[in-house]
């Protein structure tokens, strides 16, 4: 009997072994009945048998063994994908789900070997086809399982970031009341308010990160802005918490733009705070705005140790931070502890139809946003990409 036919004829014995193995995957399996333990086992076996019957050439055989079948369905309802979603919801670890496939493979081959049948020339081909089909199902399951884990994590972070804003608002309100009631004794209230602002900046970055990851994109509300005045007001706010550091503004050209004021405030603040964190304490932070071209250039530069070359290509990626020996791990500037500040800057620039770049030498480090004068899109699509995108002039 060919292996595919053997699996179809002995699926009950195979599923019994599947359930017995899944039952030992604790603690997730502790409260599952036989149906919950079997889950999509029957359909996975049927899909493997069907897969083994499909004619394939050498390239498809290789792709399938790597879990990249060119003929595989992309449907979310494929049994292996549905199984991964269910196991994640049941509380299984990814390693436990992978072990299910390993046990399935061993069970089928052991039962086939012990069936008393005579070896046949086509057995090796059947085993290869079986292993390819299992590998394809396993790859599909792992991909979906990890995606489900990522989504659950992002939802948790989003909810946490949202719910923490309430207590922060209460703390800020209480500190403000204290300042009004006892204006002659305000030693701690200003410190509390500064800390609240810094924590809120971190939460803003966290919310932007999770919003984008969950596929909602960045919504924009463009308004007319005079960029020089806007930048000056932003720097005045930052100076209240920058411990006497020098912040200098340089503007050239037309400063009239139509951008999302809240998003640009967040992006510029993140860049300035980043420069404050890593720049030399005795050197100024310069915000240079060039409005002489079709794309407005907003740059923030500082003098400090150069960024390691291997980090430059991925510095705008989420959860990437540069570790330095003199790094103040207690710093609470925007995005500093989460590695999200520069990621948020890039997403805001992209949503406006522009780009974000970084250069770093022994002389200075500069982060720049190149944005079209008129916001290119009122928002982004569900895939998180801008509806229109433009590149800075050469």
Short mmCIF file of N, CA, C and O in Angstrom, two decimals, residues 330-375:
data_model
loop_
_atom_site.label_atom_id
_atom_site.label_comp_id
_atom_site.label_asym_id
_atom_site.label_seq_id
_atom_site.Cartn_x
_atom_site.Cartn_y
_atom_site.Cartn_z
N UNK A 330 18.74 55.76 32.56
CA UNK A 330 17.56 56.28 33.24
C UNK A 330 16.88 57.40 32.48
O UNK A 330 15.88 57.95 32.94
N UNK A 331 17.38 57.78 31.35
CA UNK A 331 16.80 58.88 30.60
C UNK A 331 15.37 58.58 30.20
O UNK A 331 15.02 57.48 29.83
N UNK A 332 14.53 59.63 30.27
CA UNK A 332 13.13 59.45 29.93
C UNK A 332 12.71 60.36 28.78
O UNK A 332 11.56 60.75 28.69
N UNK A 333 13.63 60.71 27.92
CA UNK A 333 13.24 61.51 26.78
C UNK A 333 12.45 60.65 25.82
O UNK A 333 12.44 59.44 25.90
N UNK A 334 11.76 61.30 24.87
CA UNK A 334 10.81 60.60 24.00
C UNK A 334 11.44 59.44 23.26
O UNK A 334 12.40 59.61 22.54
N UNK A 335 10.89 58.27 23.45
CA UNK A 335 11.34 57.10 22.71
C UNK A 335 12.66 56.51 23.17
O UNK A 335 13.07 55.49 22.64
N UNK A 336 13.32 57.12 24.16
CA UNK A 336 14.68 56.69 24.49
C UNK A 336 14.74 55.29 25.06
O UNK A 336 15.66 54.55 24.80
N UNK A 337 13.77 54.94 25.87
CA UNK A 337 13.84 53.64 26.54
C UNK A 337 13.18 52.54 25.74
O UNK A 337 13.32 51.37 26.08
N UNK A 338 12.41 52.87 24.72
CA UNK A 338 11.70 51.86 23.96
C UNK A 338 12.29 51.63 22.57
O UNK A 338 11.95 50.66 21.92
N UNK A 339 13.15 52.51 22.12
CA UNK A 339 13.67 52.37 20.77
C UNK A 339 12.60 52.61 19.72
O UNK A 339 12.63 52.02 18.64
N UNK A 340 11.64 53.49 20.02
CA UNK A 340 10.54 53.75 19.09
C UNK A 340 10.54 55.17 18.54
O UNK A 340 9.83 55.45 17.58
N UNK A 341 11.31 56.07 19.14
CA UNK A 341 11.25 57.48 18.74
C UNK A 341 11.55 57.71 17.27
O UNK A 341 10.81 58.40 16.57
N UNK A 342 12.65 57.12 16.78
CA UNK A 342 13.03 57.33 15.38
C UNK A 342 12.10 56.57 14.44
O UNK A 342 11.85 57.03 13.31
N UNK A 343 11.60 55.44 14.87
CA UNK A 343 10.60 54.71 14.07
C UNK A 343 9.37 55.58 13.85
O UNK A 343 8.85 55.67 12.73
N UNK A 344 8.91 56.24 14.89
CA UNK A 344 7.75 57.12 14.77
C UNK A 344 8.04 58.27 13.81
O UNK A 344 7.20 58.65 13.00
N UNK A 345 9.25 58.81 13.89
CA UNK A 345 9.63 59.89 12.97
C UNK A 345 9.51 59.43 11.52
O UNK A 345 8.95 60.13 10.67
N UNK A 346 10.03 58.25 11.22
CA UNK A 346 9.97 57.74 9.85
C UNK A 346 8.54 57.54 9.39
O UNK A 346 8.18 57.89 8.25
N UNK A 347 7.68 56.99 10.27
CA UNK A 347 6.30 56.74 9.87
C UNK A 347 5.54 58.04 9.65
O UNK A 347 4.70 58.13 8.76
N UNK A 348 5.82 59.06 10.43
CA UNK A 348 5.18 60.36 10.24
C UNK A 348 5.64 60.98 8.92
O UNK A 348 4.83 61.52 8.16
N UNK A 349 6.93 60.88 8.62
CA UNK A 349 7.44 61.40 7.35
C UNK A 349 6.81 60.66 6.18
O UNK A 349 6.38 61.28 5.19
N UNK A 350 6.74 59.34 6.27
CA UNK A 350 6.15 58.54 5.19
C UNK A 350 4.69 58.87 4.99
O UNK A 350 4.22 58.99 3.85
N UNK A 351 3.95 59.04 6.08
CA UNK A 351 2.52 59.37 5.97
C UNK A 351 2.31 60.71 5.29
O UNK A 351 1.29 60.92 4.61
N UNK A 352 3.26 61.63 5.43
CA UNK A 352 3.16 62.94 4.76
C UNK A 352 3.63 62.88 3.31
O UNK A 352 3.58 63.89 2.61
N UNK A 353 4.12 61.73 2.87
CA UNK A 353 4.62 61.61 1.51
C UNK A 353 6.09 61.92 1.39
O UNK A 353 6.59 62.18 0.29
N UNK A 354 6.81 61.90 2.50
CA UNK A 354 8.22 62.24 2.48
C UNK A 354 9.09 61.11 2.97
O UNK A 354 8.68 59.95 3.01
N UNK A 355 10.31 61.45 3.37
CA UNK A 355 11.28 60.46 3.83
C UNK A 355 12.02 60.98 5.05
O UNK A 355 11.99 62.18 5.36
N UNK A 356 12.69 60.07 5.75
CA UNK A 356 13.55 60.43 6.88
C UNK A 356 14.90 59.79 6.65
O UNK A 356 14.99 58.64 6.22
N UNK A 357 15.97 60.54 6.94
CA UNK A 357 17.33 60.05 6.70
C UNK A 357 18.24 60.42 7.86
O UNK A 357 17.91 61.29 8.67
N UNK A 358 19.40 59.76 7.92
CA UNK A 358 20.39 60.07 8.95
C UNK A 358 21.77 60.00 8.35
O UNK A 358 22.06 59.15 7.50
N UNK A 359 22.63 60.92 8.76
CA UNK A 359 24.06 60.88 8.43
C UNK A 359 24.83 61.10 9.73
O UNK A 359 24.37 61.84 10.62
N UNK A 360 25.98 60.45 9.84
CA UNK A 360 26.76 60.59 11.07
C UNK A 360 28.24 60.47 10.75
O UNK A 360 28.68 59.49 10.14
N UNK A 361 28.99 61.48 11.15
CA UNK A 361 30.45 61.50 10.99
C UNK A 361 31.07 61.88 12.32
O UNK A 361 30.38 62.13 13.31
N UNK A 362 32.39 61.94 12.32
CA UNK A 362 33.08 62.34 13.55
C UNK A 362 32.79 63.80 13.89
O UNK A 362 32.97 64.22 15.04
N UNK A 363 32.33 64.59 12.90
CA UNK A 363 32.07 66.01 13.13
C UNK A 363 30.66 66.26 13.64
O UNK A 363 30.46 67.09 14.53
N UNK A 364 29.66 65.57 13.07
CA UNK A 364 28.28 65.81 13.52
C UNK A 364 27.37 64.66 13.08
O UNK A 364 27.70 63.91 12.16
N UNK A 365 26.24 64.58 13.74
CA UNK A 365 25.17 63.65 13.39
C UNK A 365 23.93 64.46 13.06
O UNK A 365 23.59 65.41 13.79
N UNK A 366 23.27 64.12 11.94
CA UNK A 366 22.08 64.88 11.55
C UNK A 366 20.98 63.94 11.09
O UNK A 366 21.20 63.05 10.27
N UNK A 367 19.79 64.15 11.64
CA UNK A 367 18.58 63.48 11.20
C UNK A 367 17.75 64.49 10.42
O UNK A 367 17.57 65.63 10.85
N UNK A 368 17.25 64.06 9.25
CA UNK A 368 16.50 64.96 8.39
C UNK A 368 15.18 64.34 7.96
O UNK A 368 15.10 63.14 7.70
N UNK A 369 14.16 65.18 7.86
CA UNK A 369 12.91 64.82 7.19
C UNK A 369 12.78 65.67 5.94
O UNK A 369 12.99 66.89 5.99
N UNK A 370 12.49 65.03 4.81
CA UNK A 370 12.19 65.74 3.57
C UNK A 370 10.70 65.56 3.30
O UNK A 370 10.24 64.45 3.00
N UNK A 371 9.94 66.64 3.39
CA UNK A 371 8.49 66.55 3.25
C UNK A 371 7.99 67.49 2.16
O UNK A 371 8.46 68.65 2.06
N UNK A 372 7.05 67.05 1.32
CA UNK A 372 6.45 67.97 0.35
C UNK A 372 5.72 69.10 1.08
O UNK A 372 5.15 68.88 2.16
N UNK A 373 5.75 70.28 0.50
CA UNK A 373 5.16 71.44 1.16
C UNK A 373 3.68 71.22 1.48
O UNK A 373 3.19 71.63 2.52
N UNK A 374 2.99 70.58 0.56
CA UNK A 374 1.60 70.21 0.78
C UNK A 374 1.56 68.74 1.13
O UNK A 374 2.13 67.91 0.41
N UNK A 375 0.90 68.40 2.22
CA UNK A 375 0.82 67.00 2.63
C UNK A 375 0.30 66.16 1.48
O UNK A 375 -0.75 66.43 0.91
#
